[in-house]
Amino acid sequence: MTDPLLVRLDGSQRQAVTAAELPLAILAGAGSGKTRVLTHRIAWQSREDHIDPAHVLALTFTRKAAGELVTRLGRLGVRDRVTAGTFHAIALAQLRARQRDRGRPMPTLLDRKVRLLAPMLREAGGPSGAEGAVAAMEVAGEIEWAKARLVGPDSYPVVVTAAGREPPLPLSEMTELYRVYEETKRKRRLLDFDDLIIWCGNTLATDGEFRDAQRWRFRHIFVDEFQDVSPAQLQLVKAWLGDRPDLCVVGDPDQAIYGFAGAEAGHLTGFSGLFPGATVVRLDANYRSAPQIVNAARAVLEDGTRQPLPAVRVPQPEGQLPTITTYETDDEEARGVARAVRAAHDSGTPWTRLAVLYRTNAQSVGFEAAFAAANVPCRVRGAGRFLERAEVKAALEALRASVKAAPGTAFKHQLADLAEDVLELAEGRREHVEALIRLGHEYVNAEGSSGSLDGFAAYLNAALRGEDGPQTGDSVELLTFHRAKGLEFETVWVTGLEQGLVPISFADTPAQRAEERRLLYVACSRAERTLHLSWAQERTIGVRVARRRPSPWVAVIHQAISDDPGANRAPVDPREELAKARSRLQSGSRADPALVAALIDWRGNLARAHDITPLLLFDDTTLGHLARSRPATLTALADVPGLSRLTIERYGDAILDLMGRHPARTL
Ligand code: ATP
Ligand code: MG
């Protein structure tokens, strides 16, 4: 095999690249080379003259992904001719061209729904200030969901009821707001982003000339991350395609993470039903990650299923076992990660190959501050720009108003009032306002006086320096789990693995929890060589310091790490080997996740009380041994590898006590 476009592909990838059958869906797990197959397919089929790259339309979910696709195609010899972009960007370009051709102005694009919704909510007697801004965001999210599912205000109540969905406002109010929002938009000749998709799809259906022009231009359609396509986007793909079969999609149902926004993974899993005669190809390897990382990430998915996942080939050489670190506080976590990032860089990894991932945007603030202090260059991807966010601006407005209304009141009391206001909102929704309040307290502490609004504004600018405008050059990526989709890094820190964040507090249906589980799988599967996981026992939320519990998936990953064949491969002394074998023989069972969680909790509490690192008591591997072998006596404890004599002397009884409270289950 000497064809340069096929030589770096395995058999099934090659089949997917060269297959003549269309429509074609390529279904496979993270790191299996789906995106690589997509680019190679475009390049190979172009070179073989099966397709003309000038007539290719490649759809992605982010601008960055589109940019990367074009760069990769450039390297494969398909220069500058393929059209690649997000659904929104392509729809906008086509609609704009149509308006221009017809000598009509393009309606104004409404970049944020909350601009329209916040005043509407206020007029309807809803909350104002920060709380109002957050409520408007929730309503905006709900409208986005409805529009992604092609559900207008008329059918909205029926569909919501049938779906068992809980709208952010009472159903009749929500429906009315949705209707008024759509009417206002129409009257003011505004379009939101969802309208672009729907309008483009509808226009293709009704305007023959436009349809013919677009179908002439785009003859070969490719979609990456097809599991996250919404019904509105599917309608658009179908409108572009017409009755031609020339569609190739790639995706992974286990990475479907936009159901909350109306996406429908069933489009991928039911591809043959939607496109009769379609061919489905599966890939079976993970080329991205070391086996230890693949195991840990897959354990998260497997935990939710009754059967094990299909086997996966992992050609990467052995790496390190993932680590799990319990921090005392979220500040400690940010500082600890900053130190570890710096150490990784010092040992030769470029900053851009390192990434820190978290569940919610607001978590970035702590890392930004810690990274600035440790002089680690970082870049916040996506919806960053903390001070630009609607609810943060609204909260600052509210503060300004209350300072004006009661100039005599100390700034910190005004902060406390603001904190009271947001307590009503669900965790994860009030995140940015809470982060702002927290920064306010930091400022008051730093200044050592009661503070002032102007002083706070100056402090904010200093604390978040570097956030405005992406830094160019070499820097660490800070990004949410969602934003990390499709990307890969040598070393990844997956942080904030706590109940309330992972899964997010408002995920309360089984479907929502399953989406949170897949989201964690997406996060963990970004790492190539090294994966670090962490959580904090205390997190400051608004004015409250909240005690935290580890995410239920911490124990699952912990178990996977302890069970990993690599866990026993490290050089050990023969006595330890013997003890290990003995403890394995004694139990033969898997560790009880509840016991693992209890041990982690206990170790963390003790370490906190003594102001030492939990690892001084025992490390994660030892914790795994403890949980599996369930020693019942002090002598048995002494056989657990890695448990020091001192730990046994001081805490042996407590450990045995804990074991006693978690008796072995008979399966
Ligand atoms: P995700 O689901 O996370 O988007 P993916 O399936 O799109 O993953 P890619 O990003 O295409 O996977 O590939 C993962 C990594 O593996 C990339 O670095 C890619 O270059 C590499 N890779 C893919 N196929 C091969 C192969 N046959 N040989 C060597 N490396 C490969
Ligand atoms: Mg990909």
XYZ file of C-alpha atoms and ligand atoms in Angstrom:
699
model
C 0.000 0.000 0.000
C 1.823 3.081 -1.194
C -1.034 5.472 -1.847
C -0.160 8.385 0.445
C -3.841 9.063 1.087
C -4.514 5.518 2.260
C -1.271 4.443 3.830
C -2.016 5.923 7.238
C -5.425 4.281 7.519
C -6.451 0.893 8.832
C -8.671 -1.519 6.882
C -12.065 -0.244 8.018
C -10.968 3.385 7.737
C -9.802 2.680 4.202
C -13.117 1.089 3.403
C -14.903 4.156 4.738
C -12.693 6.436 2.642
C -13.046 4.563 -0.617
C -16.602 3.177 -0.381
C -18.679 4.157 -3.393
C -21.960 3.428 -1.627
C -23.994 6.447 -0.574
C -25.515 7.680 1.670
C -22.828 6.609 4.098
C -22.662 6.809 7.882
C -19.488 6.124 9.841
C -20.215 5.254 13.435
C -17.433 4.846 15.931
C -16.108 5.798 19.336
C -13.881 8.679 20.377
C -10.450 8.775 18.783
C -11.327 6.144 16.171
C -10.354 8.431 13.306
C -13.812 9.576 12.160
C -12.675 13.110 11.438
C -9.545 11.741 9.809
C -11.695 9.493 7.601
C -13.868 12.461 6.660
C -10.921 14.568 5.461
C -9.226 11.634 3.754
C -12.446 10.705 2.036
C -12.843 14.192 0.606
C -9.196 14.190 -0.515
C -9.148 10.670 -1.948
C -12.504 10.902 -3.712
C -11.372 14.229 -5.195
C -8.101 12.854 -6.445
C -9.863 9.872 -7.986
C -12.248 12.320 -9.704
C -15.264 10.794 -7.999
C -16.091 14.179 -6.554
C -15.130 17.754 -7.328
C -13.853 19.511 -4.189
C -15.334 22.787 -5.415
C -18.752 21.164 -4.995
C -18.142 19.815 -1.509
C -19.966 21.194 1.526
C -18.516 20.069 4.867
C -20.537 20.905 7.976
C -19.082 21.121 11.452
C -20.263 22.336 14.843
C -17.720 25.025 15.602
C -15.798 27.509 13.558
C -12.603 26.085 14.933
C -13.535 22.604 13.707
C -14.277 24.026 10.258
C -10.911 25.825 10.242
C -9.112 22.653 11.271
C -10.871 20.662 8.585
C -9.710 23.095 5.922
C -6.136 23.042 7.255
C -6.089 19.239 7.245
C -7.494 19.201 3.701
C -4.780 21.628 2.662
C -2.177 19.194 3.940
C -3.819 16.432 1.933
C -3.532 18.452 -1.243
C -7.111 19.736 -1.537
C -6.440 23.426 -1.425
C -8.946 26.138 -0.642
C -11.730 24.744 -2.723
C -13.917 22.925 -0.255
C -16.611 24.927 1.522
C -16.503 24.131 5.228
C -18.435 25.849 7.971
C -21.013 25.595 10.701
C -24.679 25.137 9.800
C -25.328 28.711 10.900
C -22.500 30.241 8.910
C -23.419 28.424 5.705
C -27.133 29.180 6.043
C -26.369 32.841 6.724
C -24.069 33.115 3.696
C -26.649 31.557 1.391
C -29.522 33.699 2.664
C -27.437 36.831 2.460
C -26.499 36.116 -1.152
C -30.154 35.511 -1.995
C -31.264 38.798 -0.436
C -28.514 40.634 -2.273
C -29.468 39.059 -5.603
C -33.038 40.135 -5.042
C -32.008 43.634 -4.003
C -33.474 43.185 -0.527
C -31.859 44.054 2.785
C -30.926 41.225 5.125
C -32.875 41.318 8.389
C -30.749 42.221 11.400
C -29.261 39.294 13.266
C -30.178 39.159 16.952
C -26.980 37.897 18.520
C -28.526 37.187 21.929
C -32.134 36.303 22.569
C -31.942 37.719 26.094
C -31.717 41.227 24.680
C -35.317 40.870 23.639
C -36.447 38.499 26.357
C -35.175 40.321 29.452
C -37.376 43.427 28.928
C -40.319 41.200 27.971
C -39.975 39.258 31.184
C -39.784 42.469 33.197
C -42.909 43.810 31.518
C -44.698 40.580 32.320
C -43.898 41.208 35.989
C -40.959 38.821 36.163
C -37.751 39.373 38.109
C -35.231 42.059 37.221
C -31.499 42.521 37.744
C -29.279 39.490 37.886
C -32.137 37.146 38.624
C -34.066 38.514 35.659
C -31.078 38.015 33.380
C -30.711 34.419 34.459
C -34.437 33.771 34.024
C -34.226 35.295 30.530
C -31.375 32.939 29.727
C -33.420 29.955 30.806
C -36.318 31.088 28.640
C -33.909 31.649 25.735
C -32.597 28.104 26.189
C -36.134 26.749 26.122
C -36.965 28.642 22.924
C -33.765 27.341 21.357
C -34.758 23.800 22.260
C -38.217 24.267 20.721
C -36.876 25.821 17.526
C -34.185 23.153 17.147
C -37.038 20.624 17.257
C -39.071 22.698 14.749
C -41.713 23.307 17.389
C -43.423 26.703 17.060
C -45.441 28.482 19.782
C -48.678 26.819 18.619
C -47.536 23.259 19.048
C -45.171 24.033 21.928
C -47.552 23.229 24.853
C -48.579 19.887 23.358
C -45.026 18.824 22.557
C -43.683 19.878 25.959
C -46.400 17.987 27.769
C -45.879 14.888 25.638
C -42.129 15.050 26.219
C -42.607 15.361 29.989
C -40.438 18.467 29.888
C -40.378 21.004 32.651
C -40.383 24.506 31.183
C -38.595 27.265 33.124
C -41.914 29.137 33.594
C -45.471 27.861 34.003
C -46.421 26.382 30.634
C -48.991 29.024 29.647
C -46.621 31.884 30.502
C -43.768 30.226 28.651
C -45.924 29.670 25.573
C -47.149 33.248 25.608
C -43.618 34.597 25.976
C -42.467 32.421 23.084
C -45.304 33.752 20.924
C -44.617 37.388 21.807
C -40.887 36.862 21.240
C -41.519 35.550 17.727
C -43.970 38.358 16.937
C -41.652 41.066 18.208
C -38.853 39.675 16.127
C -40.995 39.648 13.018
C -42.227 43.198 13.574
C -38.730 44.521 14.126
C -37.298 42.536 11.218
C -34.915 40.617 13.423
C -33.631 37.077 12.987
C -32.175 34.859 15.671
C -29.648 32.106 14.959
C -32.291 29.376 14.924
C -34.241 31.310 12.293
C -31.251 31.065 9.951
C -31.479 27.277 9.894
C -35.263 27.168 9.616
C -35.519 30.000 7.094
C -32.814 28.540 4.867
C -34.506 25.104 4.946
C -37.928 26.592 4.165
C -36.586 28.786 1.374
C -34.909 25.819 -0.264
C -38.304 24.094 -0.205
C -40.251 26.999 -1.693
C -37.872 28.890 -3.988
C -36.987 26.708 -6.968
C -34.329 29.030 -8.342
C -32.521 29.282 -5.016
C -32.797 25.525 -4.535
C -31.373 24.746 -7.957
C -28.493 27.154 -7.461
C -27.548 25.681 -4.069
C -27.903 22.106 -5.241
C -25.758 22.841 -8.275
C -23.119 24.378 -6.055
C -23.111 21.731 -3.330
C -23.247 18.189 -4.613
C -21.357 16.269 -1.963
C -22.379 16.865 1.626
C -20.312 15.804 4.635
C -21.290 16.231 8.290
C -18.975 15.715 11.283
C -20.401 14.966 14.772
C -23.739 13.933 13.270
C -24.980 12.694 16.669
C -25.550 16.330 17.648
C -27.657 17.371 14.649
C -31.095 18.771 15.524
C -34.312 18.149 13.565
C -34.044 21.695 12.162
C -30.502 21.009 10.965
C -31.522 17.652 9.528
C -34.306 19.349 7.592
C -31.714 21.724 6.155
C -29.359 18.889 5.201
C -32.239 17.131 3.470
C -33.224 20.312 1.652
C -29.667 20.774 0.371
C -29.510 17.148 -0.654
C -32.881 16.767 -2.378
C -33.292 13.223 -3.633
C -29.568 12.776 -4.284
C -27.775 10.195 -2.152
C -24.489 12.097 -1.825
C -24.315 12.418 1.940
C -21.560 11.147 4.218
C -21.847 11.614 7.968
C -19.597 10.597 10.848
C -20.463 10.491 14.517
C -20.604 8.671 17.818
C -23.900 8.134 19.648
C -21.929 7.813 22.893
C -20.821 11.406 22.489
C -24.300 12.891 22.027
C -24.198 15.903 24.376
C -26.583 18.454 22.910
C -29.913 16.747 23.596
C -30.613 19.572 26.050
C -30.485 21.987 23.113
C -32.778 19.898 20.925
C -30.250 17.640 19.151
C -31.392 14.151 18.239
C -28.838 11.338 18.317
C -31.485 9.094 16.754
C -30.609 10.694 13.414
C -27.304 8.864 13.587
C -28.406 5.599 15.161
C -31.446 5.489 12.871
C -29.554 6.668 9.799
C -30.653 3.762 7.591
C -34.269 4.466 8.450
C -33.934 8.146 7.553
C -31.928 7.457 4.410
C -33.094 4.131 2.988
C -30.374 2.163 1.269
C -27.679 3.790 3.395
C -24.422 2.020 4.203
C -23.105 2.036 7.751
C -19.406 1.489 8.474
C -17.985 1.001 11.958
C -14.437 1.626 13.132
C -12.975 -0.391 15.950
C -9.817 1.274 17.265
C -8.899 4.203 19.456
C -5.775 5.804 18.013
C -5.781 8.810 20.299
C -5.336 7.651 23.848
C -3.161 5.388 25.936
C -4.949 2.174 26.996
C -5.280 3.351 30.595
C -7.187 6.429 29.470
C -9.419 4.442 27.125
C -10.283 2.113 30.013
C -11.124 4.915 32.408
C -13.245 6.806 29.880
C -15.117 3.712 28.791
C -15.799 2.706 32.382
C -17.931 5.839 32.718
C -20.070 4.763 29.767
C -20.177 1.128 30.762
C -21.423 1.963 34.227
C -24.703 3.059 32.643
C -25.273 -0.096 30.645
C -26.024 -3.670 31.485
C -23.646 -5.077 28.905
C -20.005 -4.302 28.368
C -19.246 -2.061 25.401
C -17.972 -3.682 22.222
C -14.222 -4.291 22.341
C -11.901 -1.601 21.069
C -8.359 -1.920 19.741
C -5.910 0.458 21.359
C -2.675 0.727 19.380
C -1.146 3.495 21.536
C 1.650 2.356 23.857
C 1.000 2.056 27.574
C 0.834 5.393 29.360
C 0.373 6.377 32.964
C -2.670 5.490 34.972
C -5.064 8.416 35.277
C -4.855 10.138 38.654
C -7.682 11.285 40.907
C -6.911 14.130 43.284
C -9.121 15.335 46.084
C -8.535 18.993 46.893
C -9.708 20.675 50.023
C -11.161 23.682 48.268
C -11.832 24.880 44.759
C -9.062 27.463 45.199
C -6.662 24.677 46.082
C -7.793 22.811 43.013
C -7.100 25.807 40.778
C -3.683 26.347 42.321
C -2.841 22.637 42.260
C -3.766 22.353 38.593
C -1.779 25.511 37.774
C 1.282 23.981 39.459
C 0.815 20.674 37.642
C 0.369 22.447 34.308
C 3.564 24.366 34.877
C 5.413 21.161 35.800
C 4.176 19.462 32.620
C 5.414 22.408 30.595
C 8.753 22.418 32.406
C 9.249 18.815 31.457
C 8.890 19.662 27.801
C 5.225 19.696 26.742
C 4.199 22.846 24.847
C 1.402 24.819 26.537
C -1.006 24.219 23.621
C -0.847 20.476 24.196
C -2.256 20.916 27.713
C -5.904 21.581 28.526
C -8.031 22.112 31.604
C -11.671 21.070 31.305
C -14.650 21.902 33.516
C -18.408 21.462 33.380
C -19.579 25.074 33.668
C -18.208 28.296 32.209
C -18.009 29.960 35.592
C -15.359 27.523 36.795
C -12.907 29.144 34.411
C -12.638 32.227 36.613
C -10.790 30.434 39.427
C -8.359 28.872 36.974
C -7.757 32.155 35.187
C -6.817 33.829 38.439
C -4.598 30.917 39.577
C -2.919 30.691 36.188
C -2.258 34.425 36.106
C -0.665 34.155 39.562
C 1.476 31.195 38.472
C 2.405 32.954 35.240
C 0.910 30.241 33.081
C -0.378 31.585 29.742
C -3.959 30.499 29.180
C -6.821 31.066 26.842
C -10.514 30.670 27.568
C -12.314 29.116 24.665
C -15.848 29.899 23.659
C -18.304 31.827 25.707
C -15.450 33.147 27.909
C -15.384 36.872 28.376
C -16.775 36.802 31.826
C -17.414 40.526 32.060
C -19.291 40.517 28.759
C -21.942 38.057 29.877
C -25.497 39.338 30.077
C -26.127 38.157 33.613
C -22.789 39.458 34.885
C -23.493 42.837 33.351
C -26.989 42.779 34.832
C -25.598 41.872 38.248
C -23.104 44.746 38.076
C -25.970 47.014 37.019
C -27.985 45.834 40.004
C -25.030 46.540 42.288
C -24.625 49.986 40.776
C -28.329 50.697 41.292
C -28.272 49.607 44.917
C -25.149 51.675 45.592
C -26.978 54.665 44.151
C -30.142 53.976 46.133
C -28.341 53.477 49.432
C -24.959 55.222 49.209
C -24.359 54.775 52.928
C -24.530 50.977 52.879
C -21.200 49.158 52.877
C -20.289 47.538 49.613
C -20.001 44.119 51.189
C -23.568 44.321 52.437
C -24.695 45.183 48.982
C -22.872 42.109 47.743
C -24.680 40.041 50.348
C -28.036 41.367 49.114
C -27.167 40.369 45.591
C -26.204 36.917 46.834
C -29.610 36.566 48.517
C -31.253 37.307 45.178
C -29.550 34.531 43.302
C -29.934 31.807 45.898
C -33.317 30.916 44.450
C -31.845 29.872 41.119
C -30.692 26.375 40.273
C -27.028 25.580 40.602
C -25.312 25.763 37.249
C -27.660 28.503 36.074
C -26.655 31.176 38.537
C -22.997 30.318 38.075
C -21.652 33.566 36.676
C -23.418 35.801 39.113
C -22.075 33.667 41.928
C -18.596 33.885 40.525
C -18.985 37.648 40.437
C -20.112 37.749 44.058
C -17.215 35.571 45.007
C -14.777 37.887 43.273
C -16.479 40.707 45.165
C -15.652 39.060 48.476
C -12.134 38.376 47.356
C -11.825 42.028 46.515
C -13.192 43.153 49.874
C -10.750 40.825 51.635
C -7.855 41.939 49.508
C -8.595 45.576 50.079
C -9.107 45.059 53.792
C -11.833 47.713 53.932
C -15.518 47.620 53.210
C -14.799 48.328 49.568
C -16.452 50.355 46.868
C -17.982 49.661 43.511
C -15.261 51.525 41.625
C -12.585 49.673 43.528
C -14.310 46.411 42.664
C -14.432 47.297 38.967
C -10.702 47.978 38.957
C -10.051 44.748 40.827
C -12.101 42.755 38.331
C -10.112 44.120 35.440
C -6.873 43.204 37.131
C -7.973 39.732 38.286
C -9.232 38.743 34.875
C -6.454 40.285 32.894
C -5.722 38.570 29.644
C -9.247 37.292 29.317
C -10.364 39.847 26.800
C -9.239 38.995 23.345
C -7.742 35.583 22.810
C -4.048 35.459 23.471
C -2.097 34.474 20.483
C 0.742 32.015 20.533
C 1.442 29.225 22.913
C -1.071 28.938 25.732
C -2.980 26.361 27.750
C -6.625 25.853 26.782
C -9.325 26.326 29.405
C -12.587 24.968 28.125
C -15.897 23.448 29.085
C -16.564 19.772 28.473
C -18.916 20.810 25.658
C -16.326 22.971 23.931
C -13.745 20.183 24.116
C -15.712 17.990 21.716
C -13.596 16.694 18.820
C -10.343 18.117 20.230
C -7.314 16.289 21.650
C -4.424 17.196 23.958
C -1.432 15.390 25.321
C -2.401 15.989 28.930
C -5.872 16.863 30.151
C -7.108 17.917 33.593
C -10.793 17.131 34.079
C -11.814 19.177 37.096
C -14.707 19.826 39.450
C -15.898 16.207 39.519
C -18.510 16.853 42.185
C -22.175 16.159 42.589
C -23.983 19.263 41.408
C -21.495 19.788 38.602
C -20.955 16.270 37.218
C -23.800 15.496 36.811
C -25.045 19.055 36.803
C -27.627 19.719 39.511
C -30.530 20.259 37.161
C -30.052 16.956 35.324
C -32.749 15.011 37.074
C -34.338 12.785 34.470
C -32.605 9.523 33.481
C -32.108 10.938 29.963
C -30.444 14.065 31.308
C -28.195 12.051 33.581
C -27.245 9.816 30.679
C -26.270 12.914 28.716
C -24.109 14.064 31.650
C -22.434 10.677 31.675
C -21.642 10.919 27.973
C -20.356 14.416 28.552
C -17.833 13.123 31.077
C -16.847 10.436 28.568
C -16.243 13.165 25.980
C -14.098 15.074 28.487
C -11.953 12.104 29.537
C -11.487 10.876 25.992
C -9.723 14.113 24.940
C -6.473 12.994 26.608
C -3.757 11.286 24.608
C -1.071 10.399 27.151
C -2.074 11.648 30.576
C -5.395 12.242 32.294
C -5.769 13.942 35.672
C -9.119 14.080 37.434
C -9.934 16.170 40.451
C -12.637 17.441 42.754
C -12.808 19.742 45.753
C -14.370 19.033 49.126
C -15.401 22.621 49.468
C -16.498 25.020 46.786
C -17.490 28.614 47.278
C -20.846 29.197 45.691
C -21.932 32.773 46.020
C -21.437 33.660 49.658
C -21.774 30.098 50.806
C -18.948 27.700 51.242
C -20.570 24.447 50.259
C -19.408 20.992 51.316
C -19.110 18.872 48.232
C -19.391 15.195 47.506
C -17.495 13.506 44.705
C -19.302 12.842 41.469
C -20.737 9.316 41.493
C -18.448 8.615 38.535
C -15.298 9.273 40.547
C -15.727 5.882 42.202
C -16.408 4.284 38.827
C -13.225 5.717 37.328
C -11.336 4.839 40.464
C -12.436 1.273 40.110
C -11.395 1.197 36.469
C -7.978 2.537 37.389
C -7.513 -0.065 40.118
C -8.670 -2.820 37.783
C -6.444 -1.672 34.949
C -3.812 -4.299 34.198
C -1.359 -1.375 34.208
C -2.088 -0.790 37.894
C -0.149 -3.908 38.780
C 2.579 -3.465 36.234
C 4.603 -0.839 38.073
C 7.840 -2.151 39.554
C 7.095 -3.359 43.057
C 8.935 -5.264 45.693
C 8.215 -8.994 45.795
C 6.652 -8.836 49.242
C 4.114 -6.339 47.969
C 3.464 -8.547 44.964
C 2.720 -11.441 47.299
C 0.455 -9.350 49.460
C -1.374 -8.091 46.407
C -1.924 -11.587 45.111
C -3.123 -12.635 48.547
C -5.579 -9.818 48.831
C -6.869 -10.512 45.338
C -7.330 -14.178 46.235
C -9.049 -13.322 49.455
C -11.730 -11.329 47.796
C -11.879 -12.037 44.102
C -14.598 -9.434 44.010
C -14.850 -5.960 42.562
C -14.871 -3.025 44.890
C -18.179 -1.610 46.014
C -18.425 1.931 44.585
C -20.107 3.127 47.789
C -17.165 1.849 49.812
C -14.703 3.500 47.449
C -16.582 6.790 47.770
C -16.696 6.435 51.559
C -12.949 5.771 51.694
C -12.253 8.780 49.492
C -14.465 10.928 51.702
C -12.905 9.670 54.893
C -9.354 10.136 53.625
C -10.181 13.651 52.456
C -11.777 14.678 55.759
C -8.897 13.325 57.767
C -6.330 15.012 55.559
C -8.182 18.280 55.885
C -8.332 17.988 59.631
C -4.580 17.446 59.781
C -3.772 19.859 57.011
C -1.896 17.263 55.000
C -2.322 15.935 51.492
C -4.692 12.937 51.359
C -2.025 10.979 49.515
C 0.089 10.933 52.668
C -2.497 8.632 54.226
C -2.647 6.299 51.241
C -2.712 6.683 47.503
C -5.436 5.730 45.079
C -3.981 2.352 44.207
C -3.898 1.429 47.884
C -7.418 2.705 48.264
C -8.456 0.331 45.480
C -6.754 -2.578 47.245
C -8.476 -1.704 50.483
C -11.886 -1.579 48.867
C -11.389 -4.830 47.019
C -9.787 -6.898 49.744
C -12.005 -5.576 52.562
C -9.626 -6.454 55.396
C -11.492 -7.261 58.589
C -8.611 -7.347 61.056
C -5.496 -5.322 61.754
C -3.369 -8.248 60.536
C -5.251 -8.286 57.258
C -4.774 -4.525 57.010
C -1.025 -5.036 57.258
C -1.240 -7.150 54.107
C -2.699 -4.332 52.048
C 0.099 -3.079 49.810
C 0.950 0.573 50.158
C -0.630 1.069 53.590
C 2.089 2.366 55.894
C 2.606 1.037 59.409
C 2.032 4.507 60.737
C -1.323 4.805 58.970
C -2.359 1.420 60.334
C -1.228 2.287 63.855
C -3.043 5.577 63.890
C -6.090 4.917 61.772
C -6.364 1.147 61.465
C -9.365 0.957 63.747
C -11.133 3.750 61.948
C -10.535 2.038 58.598
C -11.858 -1.272 59.913
C -14.846 0.535 61.321
C -15.555 2.039 57.925
C -15.258 -1.396 56.302
C -17.721 -2.759 58.830
C -20.237 -0.110 57.850
C -20.021 -1.221 54.212
C -20.447 -4.979 54.354
C -19.642 -6.942 51.196
C -22.609 -7.481 48.944
C -23.302 -10.952 47.703
C -23.904 -10.879 43.983
P -13.708 12.206 18.231
O -14.886 11.277 18.333
O -13.140 12.516 19.563
O -14.002 13.409 17.374
P -12.437 10.965 15.955
O -13.046 9.626 15.762
O -12.901 12.045 15.047
O -12.538 11.366 17.476
P -9.805 11.656 15.003
O -9.704 12.983 15.651
O -10.073 11.600 13.550
O -10.870 10.757 15.796
O -8.521 10.775 15.305
C -7.983 10.670 16.599
C -6.465 10.691 16.554
O -5.986 9.469 16.025
C -5.923 11.777 15.653
O -4.746 12.289 16.219
C -5.655 11.041 14.362
O -4.665 11.678 13.601
C -5.182 9.677 14.877
N -5.438 8.573 13.926
C -6.627 8.255 13.375
N -6.503 7.169 12.576
C -5.221 6.765 12.647
C -4.474 5.687 12.057
N -5.019 4.798 11.236
N -3.169 5.608 12.378
C -2.593 6.503 13.206
N -3.236 7.526 13.789
C -4.542 7.667 13.517
Mg -13.785 13.911 15.429
